[in-house]
């Protein structure tokens, strides 16, 4: 099937499809026994990310099991700081660690040659996936957004309300702005290479956008995202771009209009009825089921699915969760979700 005919791509181009495409953030992961077995075999999470065969297999697992309309490349947002020369490792059971930057530090240099050499296994996984995926399944590439990447680079981990990055931005705005702009440059080039390799849409994860004050939102979230969108569009004008400024509430509308993304992924804090009237006229809406329903299931799950479908099915819409599926999720609840959406 041609990319243009895939359900996800049609929805991201603004079409109201009879049944919405569905995929889940973190659809590959620890709630699947086959993922846990693969990670064990690979000997750690980063070994999965940097081995194209393993990354392809991890990406394929939820597609085989559930038949989602889209797959998201198995990787992590922190491969970008890693490729820029920062130390990155994963503490089992805890999460990512980096050696923290200090306020005032110069941003790491962006040297395209070693950067892309480091990320070559990612590009190879993308190309491998286009050969492995079912004909109708769209392939989404992704990156972390500059602000969210900077919060991890400043703190060395995800913690304390992103205090380290917030302190830096007010103490020394020049060096913090330089870091953000450097990351925007690297992220733009990274996404272009993923699309060159075969990604059919891309998503920019700004998971900690909700920690920004309204006065900082434009400079550290909207502006770098806009720059990335311009860079990617110059190389690949037709590839749809999704933004996920998680937790920004009413500012989703400003983000959608100002950045020029094709669609926004909504967290579960936003009402779908509000999204239908404030967002859908300006772009595709993706979301926004409370991820806890994948753990708890039952009637509460079905009621919220029905509410989201009722509110958003009249416009361009992609069904997803409001954030990633958690390790405690029950695969049976994912099946119940798909049955409810697809009938
Ligand atoms: O299936 C998919 O969605 C594709 C793969 C994917 C992962 N991380 C795999 C992963 C994607 C798109 C991400 C994005 C990511 N990574 C984000 C943005 C989205 C979000 O969740 O807000 C962020 C902030 C990260 C950084 C990160 N990676 C954290 C904070 C953690 C620890 C928390 C956790 O869930 O373990 C990770 C680890 C991670 N990334 C795992 C997976 C499957 C778990 C690793 C493991 O123990 O096996």
mmCIF file of C-alpha atoms and ligand atoms in Angstrom:
data_model
loop_
_atom_site.group_PDB
_atom_site.id
_atom_site.type_symbol
_atom_site.label_atom_id
_atom_site.label_comp_id
_atom_site.label_asym_id
_atom_site.label_seq_id
_atom_site.Cartn_x
_atom_site.Cartn_y
_atom_site.Cartn_z
ATOM 1 C CA UNK A 1 0.000 0.000 0.000
ATOM 2 C CA UNK A 2 1.250 3.500 -0.776
ATOM 3 C CA UNK A 3 2.019 5.749 2.198
ATOM 4 C CA UNK A 4 -0.741 8.165 1.128
ATOM 5 C CA UNK A 5 -3.391 5.437 1.406
ATOM 6 C CA UNK A 6 -2.518 4.326 4.942
ATOM 7 C CA UNK A 7 -5.167 5.184 7.525
ATOM 8 C CA UNK A 8 -2.790 7.100 9.821
ATOM 9 C CA UNK A 9 -1.421 9.228 7.007
ATOM 10 C CA UNK A 10 -4.909 10.021 5.710
ATOM 11 C CA UNK A 11 -5.958 11.197 9.186
ATOM 12 C CA UNK A 12 -2.780 13.262 9.613
ATOM 13 C CA UNK A 13 -3.405 14.925 6.244
ATOM 14 C CA UNK A 14 -6.742 16.147 7.604
ATOM 15 C CA UNK A 15 -9.167 13.471 6.426
ATOM 16 C CA UNK A 16 -12.034 12.371 8.685
ATOM 17 C CA UNK A 17 -11.788 8.592 8.389
ATOM 18 C CA UNK A 18 -14.798 6.280 8.994
ATOM 19 C CA UNK A 19 -12.908 4.540 11.807
ATOM 20 C CA UNK A 20 -9.947 6.345 13.400
ATOM 21 C CA UNK A 21 -6.449 4.883 13.109
ATOM 22 C CA UNK A 22 -5.158 3.673 16.478
ATOM 23 C CA UNK A 23 -1.723 3.166 17.984
ATOM 24 C CA UNK A 24 -0.428 3.599 21.539
ATOM 25 C CA UNK A 25 2.541 5.535 22.824
ATOM 26 C CA UNK A 26 5.065 3.038 24.271
ATOM 27 C CA UNK A 27 3.177 0.222 22.598
ATOM 28 C CA UNK A 28 6.423 -1.758 22.668
ATOM 29 C CA UNK A 29 7.518 -2.239 26.252
ATOM 30 C CA UNK A 30 7.549 -4.029 29.543
ATOM 31 C CA UNK A 31 3.815 -4.865 29.699
ATOM 32 C CA UNK A 32 4.557 -7.436 26.949
ATOM 33 C CA UNK A 33 6.259 -10.681 28.059
ATOM 34 C CA UNK A 34 7.884 -11.002 24.628
ATOM 35 C CA UNK A 35 9.500 -7.570 25.128
ATOM 36 C CA UNK A 36 10.884 -8.535 28.527
ATOM 37 C CA UNK A 37 12.362 -11.696 27.012
ATOM 38 C CA UNK A 38 13.960 -9.728 24.174
ATOM 39 C CA UNK A 39 15.472 -7.162 26.551
ATOM 40 C CA UNK A 40 16.907 -9.988 28.651
ATOM 41 C CA UNK A 41 18.459 -11.537 25.542
ATOM 42 C CA UNK A 42 19.879 -8.191 24.381
ATOM 43 C CA UNK A 43 21.371 -7.522 27.813
ATOM 44 C CA UNK A 44 19.872 -4.092 28.417
ATOM 45 C CA UNK A 45 17.683 -1.384 26.999
ATOM 46 C CA UNK A 46 20.335 0.575 25.093
ATOM 47 C CA UNK A 47 21.468 -2.642 23.399
ATOM 48 C CA UNK A 48 17.936 -2.897 22.024
ATOM 49 C CA UNK A 49 18.034 0.676 20.764
ATOM 50 C CA UNK A 50 21.416 0.364 19.030
ATOM 51 C CA UNK A 51 20.952 -3.071 17.459
ATOM 52 C CA UNK A 52 18.777 -2.719 14.338
ATOM 53 C CA UNK A 53 17.639 -6.346 14.421
ATOM 54 C CA UNK A 54 16.512 -6.069 18.041
ATOM 55 C CA UNK A 55 14.916 -2.664 17.462
ATOM 56 C CA UNK A 56 12.961 -4.048 14.501
ATOM 57 C CA UNK A 57 11.818 -7.029 16.561
ATOM 58 C CA UNK A 58 10.715 -4.835 19.519
ATOM 59 C CA UNK A 59 8.790 -2.558 17.134
ATOM 60 C CA UNK A 60 7.102 -5.526 15.449
ATOM 61 C CA UNK A 61 5.959 -7.259 18.661
ATOM 62 C CA UNK A 62 2.885 -5.095 19.371
ATOM 63 C CA UNK A 63 2.016 -4.990 15.653
ATOM 64 C CA UNK A 64 1.907 -8.794 15.475
ATOM 65 C CA UNK A 65 -0.070 -9.086 18.672
ATOM 66 C CA UNK A 66 -2.593 -6.270 18.163
ATOM 67 C CA UNK A 67 -2.478 -5.119 14.520
ATOM 68 C CA UNK A 68 -2.230 -1.407 15.286
ATOM 69 C CA UNK A 69 -2.618 0.987 12.342
ATOM 70 C CA UNK A 70 0.783 2.509 13.050
ATOM 71 C CA UNK A 71 4.078 1.416 14.505
ATOM 72 C CA UNK A 72 6.514 3.706 16.260
ATOM 73 C CA UNK A 73 10.196 3.044 15.827
ATOM 74 C CA UNK A 74 11.621 1.405 18.938
ATOM 75 C CA UNK A 75 14.283 3.733 20.334
ATOM 76 C CA UNK A 76 14.511 6.446 22.976
ATOM 77 C CA UNK A 77 14.635 10.228 23.006
ATOM 78 C CA UNK A 78 17.977 10.141 24.817
ATOM 79 C CA UNK A 79 19.893 8.758 21.839
ATOM 80 C CA UNK A 80 20.134 12.388 20.645
ATOM 81 C CA UNK A 81 22.118 13.745 23.631
ATOM 82 C CA UNK A 82 24.128 10.500 23.423
ATOM 83 C CA UNK A 83 24.934 11.179 19.749
ATOM 84 C CA UNK A 84 25.958 14.717 20.736
ATOM 85 C CA UNK A 85 28.608 13.207 23.003
ATOM 86 C CA UNK A 86 26.865 13.249 26.391
ATOM 87 C CA UNK A 87 27.086 10.106 28.539
ATOM 88 C CA UNK A 88 23.764 8.240 28.719
ATOM 89 C CA UNK A 89 23.009 4.987 30.523
ATOM 90 C CA UNK A 90 19.975 3.248 31.993
ATOM 91 C CA UNK A 91 19.698 2.139 35.601
ATOM 92 C CA UNK A 92 17.563 -1.002 35.610
ATOM 93 C CA UNK A 93 14.244 -0.394 37.332
ATOM 94 C CA UNK A 94 14.879 3.342 37.576
ATOM 95 C CA UNK A 95 15.334 4.950 34.185
ATOM 96 C CA UNK A 96 17.769 7.055 32.231
ATOM 97 C CA UNK A 97 20.847 8.743 33.653
ATOM 98 C CA UNK A 98 23.132 11.334 32.045
ATOM 99 C CA UNK A 99 26.116 13.225 33.347
ATOM 100 C CA UNK A 100 24.460 16.543 34.197
ATOM 101 C CA UNK A 101 25.428 19.810 32.534
ATOM 102 C CA UNK A 102 26.054 22.873 34.723
ATOM 103 C CA UNK A 103 24.440 26.284 34.367
ATOM 104 C CA UNK A 104 26.445 28.258 31.842
ATOM 105 C CA UNK A 105 27.970 25.260 30.066
ATOM 106 C CA UNK A 106 28.363 25.688 26.315
ATOM 107 C CA UNK A 107 26.079 23.382 24.304
ATOM 108 C CA UNK A 108 27.658 20.252 22.826
ATOM 109 C CA UNK A 109 28.860 20.780 19.265
ATOM 110 C CA UNK A 110 26.682 19.462 16.458
ATOM 111 C CA UNK A 111 29.043 17.761 14.045
ATOM 112 C CA UNK A 112 26.851 15.967 11.465
ATOM 113 C CA UNK A 113 29.323 13.210 10.621
ATOM 114 C CA UNK A 114 29.845 11.590 14.057
ATOM 115 C CA UNK A 115 26.253 12.431 15.001
ATOM 116 C CA UNK A 116 24.757 10.464 12.131
ATOM 117 C CA UNK A 117 27.385 7.713 12.470
ATOM 118 C CA UNK A 118 26.261 7.189 16.075
ATOM 119 C CA UNK A 119 22.618 7.048 14.976
ATOM 120 C CA UNK A 120 23.202 4.766 11.979
ATOM 121 C CA UNK A 121 21.653 1.725 13.742
ATOM 122 C CA UNK A 122 18.478 3.779 14.238
ATOM 123 C CA UNK A 123 18.295 4.618 10.541
ATOM 124 C CA UNK A 124 18.948 0.978 9.677
ATOM 125 C CA UNK A 125 16.117 -0.110 11.956
ATOM 126 C CA UNK A 126 13.769 2.302 10.148
ATOM 127 C CA UNK A 127 14.722 0.854 6.771
ATOM 128 C CA UNK A 128 14.408 -2.701 8.089
ATOM 129 C CA UNK A 129 10.967 -1.930 9.439
ATOM 130 C CA UNK A 130 9.644 -0.720 6.108
ATOM 131 C CA UNK A 131 10.504 -4.178 4.800
ATOM 132 C CA UNK A 132 9.037 -6.061 7.786
ATOM 133 C CA UNK A 133 5.811 -4.220 8.557
ATOM 134 C CA UNK A 134 2.449 -5.269 7.124
ATOM 135 C CA UNK A 135 1.588 -3.305 3.968
ATOM 136 C CA UNK A 136 -1.104 -1.185 5.660
ATOM 137 C CA UNK A 137 0.868 -0.266 8.805
ATOM 138 C CA UNK A 138 2.363 3.245 8.850
ATOM 139 C CA UNK A 139 5.810 3.803 10.357
ATOM 140 C CA UNK A 140 6.294 6.755 12.720
ATOM 141 C CA UNK A 141 9.749 8.105 13.514
ATOM 142 C CA UNK A 142 10.285 10.373 16.513
ATOM 143 C CA UNK A 143 12.527 12.611 18.544
ATOM 144 C CA UNK A 144 12.424 14.336 21.874
ATOM 145 C CA UNK A 145 11.814 18.081 21.647
ATOM 146 C CA UNK A 146 14.665 20.432 22.628
ATOM 147 C CA UNK A 147 13.071 21.500 25.924
ATOM 148 C CA UNK A 148 12.415 17.945 27.132
ATOM 149 C CA UNK A 149 15.902 16.820 26.053
ATOM 150 C CA UNK A 150 17.409 19.828 27.854
ATOM 151 C CA UNK A 151 15.577 18.916 31.100
ATOM 152 C CA UNK A 152 17.332 15.520 31.104
ATOM 153 C CA UNK A 153 20.679 17.005 30.068
ATOM 154 C CA UNK A 154 20.539 19.600 32.848
ATOM 155 C CA UNK A 155 19.393 17.312 35.679
ATOM 156 C CA UNK A 156 21.065 14.083 34.553
ATOM 157 C CA UNK A 157 17.687 12.384 34.986
ATOM 158 C CA UNK A 158 13.976 13.133 34.929
ATOM 159 C CA UNK A 159 13.217 14.552 38.343
ATOM 160 C CA UNK A 160 12.270 17.448 40.631
ATOM 161 C CA UNK A 161 9.829 19.173 38.293
ATOM 162 C CA UNK A 162 12.627 19.768 35.806
ATOM 163 C CA UNK A 163 14.103 22.247 38.324
ATOM 164 C CA UNK A 164 17.651 22.156 36.947
ATOM 165 C CA UNK A 165 16.579 23.305 33.460
ATOM 166 C CA UNK A 166 14.185 25.896 34.889
ATOM 167 C CA UNK A 167 16.904 27.306 37.140
ATOM 168 C CA UNK A 168 19.317 27.471 34.201
ATOM 169 C CA UNK A 169 16.883 29.324 31.929
ATOM 170 C CA UNK A 170 16.497 32.187 34.411
ATOM 171 C CA UNK A 171 20.087 32.266 35.710
ATOM 172 C CA UNK A 172 21.786 32.292 32.322
ATOM 173 C CA UNK A 173 19.234 32.588 29.505
ATOM 174 C CA UNK A 174 21.924 33.039 26.834
ATOM 175 C CA UNK A 175 23.630 29.704 27.383
ATOM 176 C CA UNK A 176 20.302 27.944 27.928
ATOM 177 C CA UNK A 177 18.919 29.411 24.718
ATOM 178 C CA UNK A 178 22.067 28.274 22.918
ATOM 179 C CA UNK A 179 21.504 24.716 24.178
ATOM 180 C CA UNK A 180 17.863 24.764 23.026
ATOM 181 C CA UNK A 181 18.798 26.102 19.585
ATOM 182 C CA UNK A 182 21.600 23.559 19.179
ATOM 183 C CA UNK A 183 19.202 20.756 20.046
ATOM 184 C CA UNK A 184 16.652 22.091 17.552
ATOM 185 C CA UNK A 185 19.303 21.941 14.840
ATOM 186 C CA UNK A 186 20.272 18.358 15.722
ATOM 187 C CA UNK A 187 16.659 17.170 16.065
ATOM 188 C CA UNK A 188 15.723 18.601 12.663
ATOM 189 C CA UNK A 189 18.603 16.755 10.975
ATOM 190 C CA UNK A 190 17.816 13.572 12.916
ATOM 191 C CA UNK A 191 14.181 13.559 11.772
ATOM 192 C CA UNK A 192 15.165 14.236 8.161
ATOM 193 C CA UNK A 193 17.414 11.159 8.233
ATOM 194 C CA UNK A 194 14.647 9.022 9.717
ATOM 195 C CA UNK A 195 12.335 10.100 6.895
ATOM 196 C CA UNK A 196 15.109 9.489 4.327
ATOM 197 C CA UNK A 197 15.364 5.963 5.771
ATOM 198 C CA UNK A 198 11.635 5.290 5.497
ATOM 199 C CA UNK A 199 9.646 6.948 8.314
ATOM 200 C CA UNK A 200 6.240 8.049 6.976
ATOM 201 C CA UNK A 201 5.352 10.494 9.774
ATOM 202 C CA UNK A 202 7.244 11.860 12.768
ATOM 203 C CA UNK A 203 6.286 12.798 16.318
ATOM 204 C CA UNK A 204 8.125 15.343 18.475
ATOM 205 C CA UNK A 205 7.789 14.422 22.177
ATOM 206 C CA UNK A 206 7.820 17.439 24.495
ATOM 207 C CA UNK A 207 6.850 15.415 27.539
ATOM 208 C CA UNK A 208 7.757 18.152 30.035
ATOM 209 C CA UNK A 209 6.263 21.146 28.195
ATOM 210 C CA UNK A 210 3.736 21.440 31.034
ATOM 211 C CA UNK A 211 6.549 22.471 33.417
ATOM 212 C CA UNK A 212 7.146 25.706 31.467
ATOM 213 C CA UNK A 213 5.589 28.961 32.708
ATOM 214 C CA UNK A 214 3.367 30.628 30.087
ATOM 215 C CA UNK A 215 6.050 33.311 29.675
ATOM 216 C CA UNK A 216 8.649 30.633 28.806
ATOM 217 C CA UNK A 217 6.426 28.449 26.612
ATOM 218 C CA UNK A 218 6.977 30.357 23.385
ATOM 219 C CA UNK A 219 10.775 30.593 23.592
ATOM 220 C CA UNK A 220 11.516 27.058 24.755
ATOM 221 C CA UNK A 221 8.690 25.004 23.246
ATOM 222 C CA UNK A 222 6.958 26.809 20.355
ATOM 223 C CA UNK A 223 10.029 28.452 18.781
ATOM 224 C CA UNK A 224 12.318 25.400 18.653
ATOM 225 C CA UNK A 225 9.445 23.205 17.441
ATOM 226 C CA UNK A 226 8.652 25.722 14.713
ATOM 227 C CA UNK A 227 12.301 25.714 13.643
ATOM 228 C CA UNK A 228 12.303 21.903 13.495
ATOM 229 C CA UNK A 229 9.073 21.865 11.456
ATOM 230 C CA UNK A 230 10.588 24.347 8.973
ATOM 231 C CA UNK A 231 13.795 22.320 8.649
ATOM 232 C CA UNK A 232 11.981 19.021 8.131
ATOM 233 C CA UNK A 233 9.447 20.510 5.701
ATOM 234 C CA UNK A 234 12.212 22.031 3.568
ATOM 235 C CA UNK A 235 13.548 18.495 2.967
ATOM 236 C CA UNK A 236 10.291 16.522 3.154
ATOM 237 C CA UNK A 237 7.313 18.813 2.524
ATOM 238 C CA UNK A 238 4.721 16.021 2.519
ATOM 239 C CA UNK A 239 5.654 14.073 5.646
ATOM 240 C CA UNK A 240 3.126 14.695 8.439
ATOM 241 C CA UNK A 241 4.479 15.990 11.751
ATOM 242 C CA UNK A 242 2.820 15.450 15.140
ATOM 243 C CA UNK A 243 3.660 17.513 18.215
ATOM 244 C CA UNK A 244 3.160 16.406 21.826
ATOM 245 C CA UNK A 245 3.560 19.365 24.195
ATOM 246 C CA UNK A 246 2.260 17.311 27.110
ATOM 247 C CA UNK A 247 0.426 19.091 29.885
ATOM 248 C CA UNK A 248 0.006 22.555 28.363
ATOM 249 C CA UNK A 249 -3.808 22.729 28.543
ATOM 250 C CA UNK A 250 -5.342 25.561 26.533
ATOM 251 C CA UNK A 251 -1.918 26.352 25.035
ATOM 252 C CA UNK A 252 -2.308 23.313 22.768
ATOM 253 C CA UNK A 253 -4.256 25.677 20.494
ATOM 254 C CA UNK A 254 -1.421 28.238 20.314
ATOM 255 C CA UNK A 255 1.083 25.452 19.758
ATOM 256 C CA UNK A 256 -0.911 23.911 16.900
ATOM 257 C CA UNK A 257 -1.410 27.206 15.086
ATOM 258 C CA UNK A 258 2.064 28.672 15.670
ATOM 259 C CA UNK A 259 4.283 25.669 14.908
ATOM 260 C CA UNK A 260 2.553 24.467 11.752
ATOM 261 C CA UNK A 261 2.504 20.812 12.859
ATOM 262 C CA UNK A 262 -0.148 18.665 11.144
ATOM 263 C CA UNK A 263 -1.525 17.425 14.431
ATOM 264 C CA UNK A 264 -1.178 17.426 18.199
ATOM 265 C CA UNK A 265 -1.107 14.507 20.588
ATOM 266 C CA UNK A 266 -3.183 15.329 23.672
ATOM 267 C CA UNK A 267 -2.604 14.239 27.240
ATOM 268 C CA UNK A 268 -5.584 12.991 29.240
ATOM 269 C CA UNK A 269 -5.952 16.320 31.067
ATOM 270 C CA UNK A 270 -7.664 17.939 28.060
ATOM 271 C CA UNK A 271 -11.389 17.446 27.458
ATOM 272 C CA UNK A 272 -12.102 15.854 24.073
ATOM 273 C CA UNK A 273 -15.124 18.150 23.587
ATOM 274 C CA UNK A 274 -12.885 21.208 23.990
ATOM 275 C CA UNK A 275 -10.332 19.681 21.602
ATOM 276 C CA UNK A 276 -13.049 19.121 18.978
ATOM 277 C CA UNK A 277 -13.992 22.778 18.875
ATOM 278 C CA UNK A 278 -10.645 24.473 19.674
ATOM 279 C CA UNK A 279 -8.170 22.194 17.891
ATOM 280 C CA UNK A 280 -9.748 20.045 15.187
ATOM 281 C CA UNK A 281 -10.552 22.988 12.879
ATOM 282 C CA UNK A 282 -6.789 23.689 12.795
ATOM 283 C CA UNK A 283 -5.317 20.196 12.599
ATOM 284 C CA UNK A 284 -5.538 16.540 13.482
ATOM 285 C CA UNK A 285 -6.098 15.587 17.107
ATOM 286 C CA UNK A 286 -4.487 12.475 18.557
ATOM 287 C CA UNK A 287 -5.355 11.065 21.956
ATOM 288 C CA UNK A 288 -6.247 11.016 24.712
ATOM 289 C CA UNK A 289 -7.359 8.059 26.791
ATOM 290 C CA UNK A 290 -6.199 7.940 30.412
ATOM 291 C CA UNK A 291 -3.385 5.305 30.351
ATOM 292 C CA UNK A 292 -4.559 3.864 33.688
ATOM 293 C CA UNK A 293 -7.504 2.310 31.820
ATOM 294 C CA UNK A 294 -5.004 -0.096 30.240
ATOM 295 C CA UNK A 295 -4.275 -1.346 33.766
ATOM 296 C CA UNK A 296 -7.768 -1.331 35.230
ATOM 297 C CA UNK A 297 -10.039 -2.050 32.209
ATOM 298 C CA UNK A 298 -13.759 -2.725 32.640
ATOM 299 C CA UNK A 299 -16.692 -0.384 32.083
ATOM 300 C CA UNK A 300 -14.742 2.729 33.024
ATOM 301 C CA UNK A 301 -12.423 2.046 30.077
ATOM 302 C CA UNK A 302 -15.316 1.590 27.653
ATOM 303 C CA UNK A 303 -17.108 4.729 28.861
ATOM 304 C CA UNK A 304 -14.056 6.928 28.312
ATOM 305 C CA UNK A 305 -13.375 5.355 24.904
ATOM 306 C CA UNK A 306 -16.972 6.074 23.867
ATOM 307 C CA UNK A 307 -16.736 9.660 25.072
ATOM 308 C CA UNK A 308 -13.551 10.314 23.108
ATOM 309 C CA UNK A 309 -14.977 8.674 19.974
ATOM 310 C CA UNK A 310 -18.197 10.680 20.255
ATOM 311 C CA UNK A 311 -16.343 13.966 20.666
ATOM 312 C CA UNK A 312 -13.592 13.549 18.074
ATOM 313 C CA UNK A 313 -14.775 11.165 15.328
ATOM 314 C CA UNK A 314 -16.380 14.017 13.387
ATOM 315 C CA UNK A 315 -12.997 15.445 12.379
ATOM 316 C CA UNK A 316 -9.420 14.350 11.686
ATOM 317 C CA UNK A 317 -8.586 12.070 14.590
ATOM 318 C CA UNK A 318 -6.069 9.414 15.669
ATOM 319 C CA UNK A 319 -6.918 7.309 18.709
ATOM 320 C CA UNK A 320 -4.111 7.060 21.278
ATOM 321 C CA UNK A 321 -3.467 7.268 24.988
ATOM 322 C CA UNK A 322 -2.768 10.543 26.804
ATOM 323 C CA UNK A 323 0.758 9.269 27.603
ATOM 324 C CA UNK A 324 2.701 6.032 27.287
ATOM 325 C CA UNK A 325 1.252 2.674 28.271
ATOM 326 C CA UNK A 326 2.711 1.578 31.623
ATOM 327 C CA UNK A 327 4.458 -1.685 32.574
ATOM 328 C CA UNK A 328 1.427 -2.690 34.704
ATOM 329 C CA UNK A 329 -0.941 -2.632 31.694
ATOM 330 C CA UNK A 330 -2.848 -5.808 30.853
ATOM 331 C CA UNK A 331 -2.661 -6.790 27.152
ATOM 332 C CA UNK A 332 -6.294 -7.966 27.436
ATOM 333 C CA UNK A 333 -7.333 -4.349 28.038
ATOM 334 C CA UNK A 334 -5.529 -3.296 24.855
ATOM 335 C CA UNK A 335 -7.585 -5.912 22.999
ATOM 336 C CA UNK A 336 -10.798 -4.624 24.585
ATOM 337 C CA UNK A 337 -9.856 -1.094 23.511
ATOM 338 C CA UNK A 338 -9.303 -2.145 19.891
ATOM 339 C CA UNK A 339 -12.605 -4.064 19.785
ATOM 340 C CA UNK A 340 -14.463 -0.994 21.052
ATOM 341 C CA UNK A 341 -12.881 1.328 18.485
ATOM 342 C CA UNK A 342 -13.076 -0.969 15.490
ATOM 343 C CA UNK A 343 -16.394 -2.647 16.365
HETATM 344 O O1 LIG B 1 6.832 1.951 21.736
HETATM 345 C C1 LIG B 1 7.243 3.149 21.709
HETATM 346 O O2 LIG B 1 6.557 4.117 22.065
HETATM 347 C C2 LIG B 1 8.606 3.434 21.108
HETATM 348 C C3 LIG B 1 9.675 3.574 21.980
HETATM 349 C C4 LIG B 1 9.870 4.727 22.956
HETATM 350 C C5 LIG B 1 10.569 4.535 24.171
HETATM 351 N N1 LIG B 1 10.779 5.749 24.734
HETATM 352 C C6 LIG B 1 11.018 3.241 24.661
HETATM 353 C C7 LIG B 1 11.362 3.084 26.089
HETATM 354 C C8 LIG B 1 9.587 6.087 22.856
HETATM 355 C C9 LIG B 1 8.802 6.839 21.785
HETATM 356 C C10 LIG B 1 10.176 6.722 23.999
HETATM 357 C C11 LIG B 1 10.148 8.166 24.232
HETATM 358 C C12 LIG B 1 10.642 8.694 25.513
HETATM 359 N N2 LIG B 1 11.708 8.280 26.261
HETATM 360 C C13 LIG B 1 10.113 9.850 26.128
HETATM 361 C C14 LIG B 1 8.984 10.683 25.589
HETATM 362 C C15 LIG B 1 7.653 10.061 25.800
HETATM 363 C C16 LIG B 1 7.217 9.985 27.251
HETATM 364 O O3 LIG B 1 7.041 8.855 27.723
HETATM 365 O O4 LIG B 1 7.060 11.038 27.871
HETATM 366 C C17 LIG B 1 10.850 10.083 27.305
HETATM 367 C C18 LIG B 1 10.616 11.190 28.309
HETATM 368 C C19 LIG B 1 11.861 9.081 27.371
HETATM 369 C C20 LIG B 1 12.923 8.942 28.402
HETATM 370 C C21 LIG B 1 12.784 7.664 29.125
HETATM 371 N N3 LIG B 1 13.070 6.418 28.577
HETATM 372 C C22 LIG B 1 12.385 7.471 30.463
HETATM 373 C C23 LIG B 1 11.992 8.576 31.431
HETATM 374 C C24 LIG B 1 12.433 6.101 30.709
HETATM 375 C C25 LIG B 1 12.215 5.433 32.046
HETATM 376 C C26 LIG B 1 10.790 5.246 32.349
HETATM 377 C C27 LIG B 1 10.351 3.905 31.889
HETATM 378 O O5 LIG B 1 9.235 3.805 31.367
HETATM 379 O O6 LIG B 1 11.113 2.952 32.079
HETATM 380 C C28 LIG B 1 12.808 5.462 29.508
HETATM 381 C C29 LIG B 1 12.941 4.009 29.294
HETATM 382 C C30 LIG B 1 12.219 3.413 28.138
HETATM 383 N N4 LIG B 1 12.021 3.965 26.916
HETATM 384 C C31 LIG B 1 11.670 2.099 28.132
HETATM 385 C C32 LIG B 1 11.129 1.888 26.853
HETATM 386 C C33 LIG B 1 10.485 0.650 26.314
HETATM 387 C C34 LIG B 1 11.720 1.120 29.267
HETATM 388 C C35 LIG B 1 13.080 0.515 29.281
HETATM 389 C C36 LIG B 1 13.095 -0.828 29.904
HETATM 390 O O7 LIG B 1 13.293 -0.905 31.131
HETATM 391 O O8 LIG B 1 12.949 -1.817 29.167
#
